[in-house]
Amino acid sequence: SAVISQKPSRDICQRGTSLTIQCQVDSQVTMMFWYRQQPGQSLTLIATANQGSEATYESGFVIDKFPISRPNLTFSTLTVSNMSPEDSSIYLCSVGQGADYGYTFGSGTRLTVV
Amino acid sequence: GENVEQHPSTLSVQEGDSAVIKCTYSDSASNYFPWYKQELGKGPQLIIDIRSNVGEKKDQRIAVTLNKTAKHFSLHITETQPEDSAVYFCAASRGGGGNKLTFGTGTQLKVEL
């Protein structure tokens, strides 16, 4: 299965600022997904990122708040913009490797907004 | 869209006992059901998965069963060990890695000595 490197692993940010999270995969993958995991909660899908097209956002998530880039088949970024304390969560990237395979997750970015 | 319910939210067992976690899903088109283990400070790790053309799958101490008619699937861990203590998530998807996963709410498993 793919190996995912996610950076930064954690950060403490001031409200009103933005943070960009990077996700690097060791092989080419078609589908990349970004999830949010609020403290003590399950994983909620933010958006699906395909290379060469606009990301598809889930209900409740908008591009202005969570812009995503997917410049190639091994890399993606998620930006959390104009942060507030409510954005404090773990953000995870995941890759899908086709219908016959499963999903692999990065180790996550633990974000605290103060 | 898909909705996945998971029970129980917390589970405490004695070392060596079995643990069972149950999930139900709503989308009859879902055909891929993975289980993830998440330890503190880490991302979810796939421990076992099952597809809708199979009723049961086993990997050493871990097994998963699927009842398509009732739309529920379960994780069974036998001979539990302290290192099994973690949060476990079930999930469902249409078509595996090409489509998004919907997660259950998670089960905090604690294995006591």
CSV table of C-alpha atoms in Angstrom, one decimal:
chain,number,residue,atom,x,y,z
A,1,SER,CA,0.0,0.0,0.0
A,2,ALA,CA,1.0,3.6,-0.5
A,3,VAL,CA,3.1,5.4,2.1
A,4,ILE,CA,1.9,9.0,3.0
A,5,SER,CA,4.0,11.7,4.5
A,6,GLN,CA,2.0,14.5,6.0
A,7,LYS,CA,3.4,17.8,7.3
A,8,PRO,CA,3.4,19.5,9.7
A,9,SER,CA,2.5,16.9,12.3
A,10,ARG,CA,1.2,19.6,14.6
A,11,ASP,CA,1.0,23.3,14.9
A,12,ILE,CA,-0.4,26.0,17.1
A,13,CYS,CA,-1.7,29.0,15.2
A,14,GLN,CA,-3.1,32.4,16.0
A,15,ARG,CA,-6.7,33.0,15.1
A,16,GLY,CA,-7.2,34.8,11.8
A,17,THR,CA,-4.1,33.2,10.2
A,18,SER,CA,-3.9,30.4,7.7
A,19,LEU,CA,-2.1,27.0,7.7
A,20,THR,CA,-1.2,24.9,4.7
A,21,ILE,CA,-0.9,21.1,5.2
A,22,GLN,CA,1.1,19.0,2.8
A,23,CYS,CA,0.5,15.4,1.8
A,24,GLN,CA,3.1,13.5,-0.2
A,25,VAL,CA,2.5,10.0,-1.4
A,26,ASP,CA,5.3,7.6,-2.5
A,27,SER,CA,3.3,6.4,-5.6
A,28,GLN,CA,0.9,7.9,-8.1
A,29,VAL,CA,-2.7,7.8,-6.9
A,30,THR,CA,-5.8,8.9,-8.6
A,31,MET,CA,-7.9,9.8,-5.6
A,32,MET,CA,-6.8,11.9,-2.6
A,33,PHE,CA,-9.1,12.8,0.3
A,34,TRP,CA,-9.0,15.3,3.1
A,35,TYR,CA,-10.7,14.5,6.4
A,36,ARG,CA,-11.2,16.5,9.6
A,37,GLN,CA,-11.3,14.7,13.0
A,38,GLN,CA,-12.6,17.0,15.8
A,39,PRO,CA,-11.5,16.1,19.3
A,40,GLY,CA,-12.9,12.8,20.4
A,41,GLN,CA,-14.9,12.5,17.2
A,42,SER,CA,-15.0,10.4,14.0
A,43,LEU,CA,-13.6,11.4,10.7
A,44,THR,CA,-15.6,13.7,8.4
A,45,LEU,CA,-14.7,14.1,4.8
A,46,ILE,CA,-13.9,17.7,3.8
A,47,ALA,CA,-13.2,17.1,0.1
A,48,THR,CA,-12.0,14.8,-2.7
A,49,ALA,CA,-9.0,16.0,-4.8
A,50,ASN,CA,-8.4,14.6,-8.2
A,51,GLN,CA,-5.4,15.7,-10.2
A,52,GLY,CA,-6.2,18.2,-12.9
A,53,SER,CA,-9.7,19.1,-11.7
A,54,GLU,CA,-11.3,21.2,-9.0
A,55,ALA,CA,-11.7,19.5,-5.6
A,56,THR,CA,-15.2,18.3,-4.7
A,57,TYR,CA,-16.3,19.6,-1.3
A,58,GLU,CA,-18.8,17.9,1.0
A,59,SER,CA,-21.8,19.7,2.5
A,60,GLY,CA,-20.7,22.2,5.1
A,61,PHE,CA,-17.2,22.7,3.7
A,62,VAL,CA,-16.4,25.5,1.2
A,63,ILE,CA,-13.4,26.3,-1.0
A,64,ASP,CA,-12.8,29.7,0.5
A,65,LYS,CA,-12.3,28.2,3.9
A,66,PHE,CA,-10.4,25.0,2.8
A,67,PRO,CA,-8.7,25.6,-0.6
A,68,ILE,CA,-7.1,22.5,-1.9
A,69,SER,CA,-4.4,22.0,-4.5
A,70,ARG,CA,-3.5,18.8,-6.4
A,71,PRO,CA,-0.7,19.7,-8.8
A,72,ASN,CA,0.3,16.1,-9.6
A,73,LEU,CA,-0.5,12.5,-8.8
A,74,THR,CA,1.7,12.3,-5.7
A,75,PHE,CA,1.0,15.6,-3.9
A,76,SER,CA,-1.8,17.7,-2.4
A,77,THR,CA,-2.2,20.5,0.0
A,78,LEU,CA,-5.1,21.7,2.2
A,79,THR,CA,-5.2,25.2,3.5
A,80,VAL,CA,-7.2,26.1,6.6
A,81,SER,CA,-8.0,29.8,6.1
A,82,ASN,CA,-8.9,32.6,8.5
A,83,MET,CA,-8.7,30.2,11.4
A,84,SER,CA,-10.8,30.3,14.6
A,85,PRO,CA,-10.6,28.1,17.7
A,86,GLU,CA,-13.4,25.9,16.2
A,87,ASP,CA,-10.9,24.8,13.5
A,88,SER,CA,-8.8,23.0,16.2
A,89,SER,CA,-8.9,19.4,14.9
A,90,ILE,CA,-6.8,16.7,13.4
A,91,TYR,CA,-6.6,17.0,9.6
A,92,LEU,CA,-5.9,13.8,7.7
A,93,CYS,CA,-5.1,13.0,4.1
A,94,SER,CA,-6.0,9.7,2.6
A,95,VAL,CA,-5.5,8.0,-0.7
A,96,GLY,CA,-7.6,5.5,-2.6
A,97,GLN,CA,-5.8,3.2,-4.9
A,98,GLY,CA,-8.6,2.0,-7.1
A,99,ALA,CA,-11.8,0.0,-6.7
A,100,ASP,CA,-9.9,-3.2,-5.9
A,101,TYR,CA,-7.9,-1.6,-3.2
A,102,GLY,CA,-8.5,0.2,0.1
A,103,TYR,CA,-7.5,3.5,1.6
A,104,THR,CA,-4.4,4.6,3.4
A,105,PHE,CA,-4.2,7.5,5.8
A,106,GLY,CA,-1.5,9.8,6.7
A,107,SER,CA,-0.5,10.3,10.4
A,108,GLY,CA,-2.5,13.6,10.6
A,109,THR,CA,-1.8,17.2,11.4
A,110,ARG,CA,-2.9,18.2,14.9
A,111,LEU,CA,-4.0,21.9,14.7
A,112,THR,CA,-4.6,24.1,17.7
A,113,VAL,CA,-5.9,27.6,17.1
A,114,VAL,CA,-5.5,30.1,20.0
B,1,GLY,CA,-25.9,9.7,1.3
B,2,GLU,CA,-24.5,6.9,3.4
B,3,ASN,CA,-25.0,6.8,7.1
B,4,VAL,CA,-23.0,4.4,9.3
B,5,GLU,CA,-23.9,3.7,12.9
B,6,GLN,CA,-21.5,2.0,15.3
B,7,HIS,CA,-22.0,0.4,18.8
B,8,PRO,CA,-20.9,0.4,21.4
B,9,SER,CA,-19.1,3.8,21.9
B,10,THR,CA,-16.9,2.3,24.7
B,11,LEU,CA,-16.0,-1.3,25.4
B,12,SER,CA,-14.0,-2.6,28.3
B,13,VAL,CA,-12.9,-6.3,28.4
B,14,GLN,CA,-10.5,-8.4,30.4
B,15,GLU,CA,-7.3,-9.5,28.7
B,16,GLY,CA,-7.9,-12.8,26.9
B,17,ASP,CA,-11.7,-12.1,26.4
B,18,SER,CA,-13.3,-11.5,23.0
B,19,ALA,CA,-14.5,-8.1,21.8
B,20,VAL,CA,-17.3,-7.4,19.3
B,21,ILE,CA,-18.1,-4.1,17.7
B,22,LYS,CA,-21.1,-3.7,15.4
B,23,CYS,CA,-22.0,-1.3,12.6
B,24,THR,CA,-25.0,-0.8,10.4
B,25,TYR,CA,-25.1,1.1,7.1
B,26,SER,CA,-27.9,2.6,5.1
B,27,ASP,CA,-26.8,2.6,1.5
B,28,SER,CA,-27.5,-0.7,-0.2
B,29,ALA,CA,-25.0,0.2,-2.9
B,30,SER,CA,-22.1,0.2,-0.4
B,31,ASN,CA,-19.9,-2.8,-1.1
B,32,TYR,CA,-16.6,-2.2,0.7
B,33,PHE,CA,-16.4,-2.3,4.5
B,34,PRO,CA,-13.0,-1.6,6.2
B,35,TRP,CA,-12.1,-1.4,9.9
B,36,TYR,CA,-9.5,1.0,11.2
B,37,LYS,CA,-7.6,1.1,14.4
B,38,GLN,CA,-6.5,4.5,15.7
B,39,GLU,CA,-4.0,4.8,18.4
B,40,LEU,CA,-3.5,8.1,20.3
B,41,GLY,CA,-1.7,10.7,18.1
B,42,LYS,CA,-1.7,8.5,15.0
B,43,GLY,CA,-3.7,8.2,11.8
B,44,PRO,CA,-6.2,5.3,11.3
B,45,GLN,CA,-4.6,2.0,10.3
B,46,LEU,CA,-6.5,-0.5,8.3
B,47,ILE,CA,-6.8,-3.8,10.2
B,48,ILE,CA,-9.2,-5.8,8.1
B,49,ASP,CA,-11.7,-5.2,5.3
B,50,ILE,CA,-14.5,-7.1,3.6
B,51,ARG,CA,-16.3,-6.8,0.3
B,52,SER,CA,-20.0,-7.5,-0.3
B,53,ASN,CA,-19.4,-10.7,-2.1
B,54,VAL,CA,-17.9,-12.3,1.0
B,55,GLY,CA,-19.8,-13.1,4.3
B,56,GLU,CA,-16.8,-13.5,6.6
B,57,LYS,CA,-13.1,-12.8,6.6
B,58,LYS,CA,-10.5,-13.7,9.2
B,59,ASP,CA,-6.9,-12.7,9.9
B,60,GLN,CA,-5.4,-14.3,12.9
B,61,ARG,CA,-7.2,-12.9,16.0
B,62,ILE,CA,-9.4,-10.5,14.0
B,63,ALA,CA,-12.5,-11.4,12.0
B,64,VAL,CA,-15.2,-9.4,10.2
B,65,THR,CA,-18.7,-10.6,9.3
B,66,LEU,CA,-21.1,-9.0,6.9
B,67,ASN,CA,-24.9,-9.4,6.6
B,68,LYS,CA,-25.9,-7.6,3.4
B,69,THR,CA,-29.6,-8.3,3.9
B,70,ALA,CA,-29.6,-6.7,7.3
B,71,LYS,CA,-27.0,-4.1,6.3
B,72,HIS,CA,-24.8,-4.7,9.2
B,73,PHE,CA,-21.2,-5.9,9.8
B,74,SER,CA,-19.2,-6.7,12.8
B,75,LEU,CA,-15.6,-6.8,14.0
B,76,HIS,CA,-14.6,-9.7,16.3
B,77,ILE,CA,-11.3,-9.6,18.2
B,78,THR,CA,-10.4,-12.8,20.1
B,79,GLU,CA,-7.8,-13.3,22.8
B,80,THR,CA,-7.6,-9.6,23.4
B,81,GLN,CA,-4.3,-8.1,24.5
B,82,PRO,CA,-3.5,-4.7,26.1
B,83,GLU,CA,-2.0,-3.5,22.8
B,84,ASP,CA,-5.5,-3.9,21.3
B,85,SER,CA,-6.6,-0.9,23.3
B,86,ALA,CA,-7.4,1.9,20.8
B,87,VAL,CA,-10.3,3.5,19.0
B,88,TYR,CA,-11.8,1.4,16.3
B,89,PHE,CA,-13.8,2.8,13.3
B,90,CYS,CA,-15.9,1.0,10.8
B,91,ALA,CA,-16.5,2.5,7.4
B,92,ALA,CA,-18.5,1.9,4.2
B,93,SER,CA,-17.9,2.8,0.6
B,94,ARG,CA,-19.2,2.2,-2.8
B,95,GLY,CA,-16.5,0.5,-4.9
B,96,GLY,CA,-13.4,0.6,-2.6
B,97,GLY,CA,-10.6,3.0,-3.1
B,98,GLY,CA,-12.2,5.0,-5.9
B,99,ASN,CA,-14.9,6.4,-3.8
B,100,LYS,CA,-15.2,8.2,-0.5
B,101,LEU,CA,-15.5,6.5,2.8
B,102,THR,CA,-18.2,7.2,5.4
B,103,PHE,CA,-17.1,6.4,8.9
B,104,GLY,CA,-18.9,5.2,12.0
B,105,THR,CA,-18.7,7.1,15.2
B,106,GLY,CA,-15.9,5.0,16.7
B,107,THR,CA,-15.5,2.6,19.6
B,108,GLN,CA,-13.0,3.1,22.4
B,109,LEU,CA,-11.7,-0.4,23.3
B,110,LYS,CA,-9.9,-0.8,26.6
B,111,VAL,CA,-8.3,-4.2,27.4
B,112,GLU,CA,-7.7,-4.5,31.1
B,113,LEU,CA,-5.0,-6.7,32.7
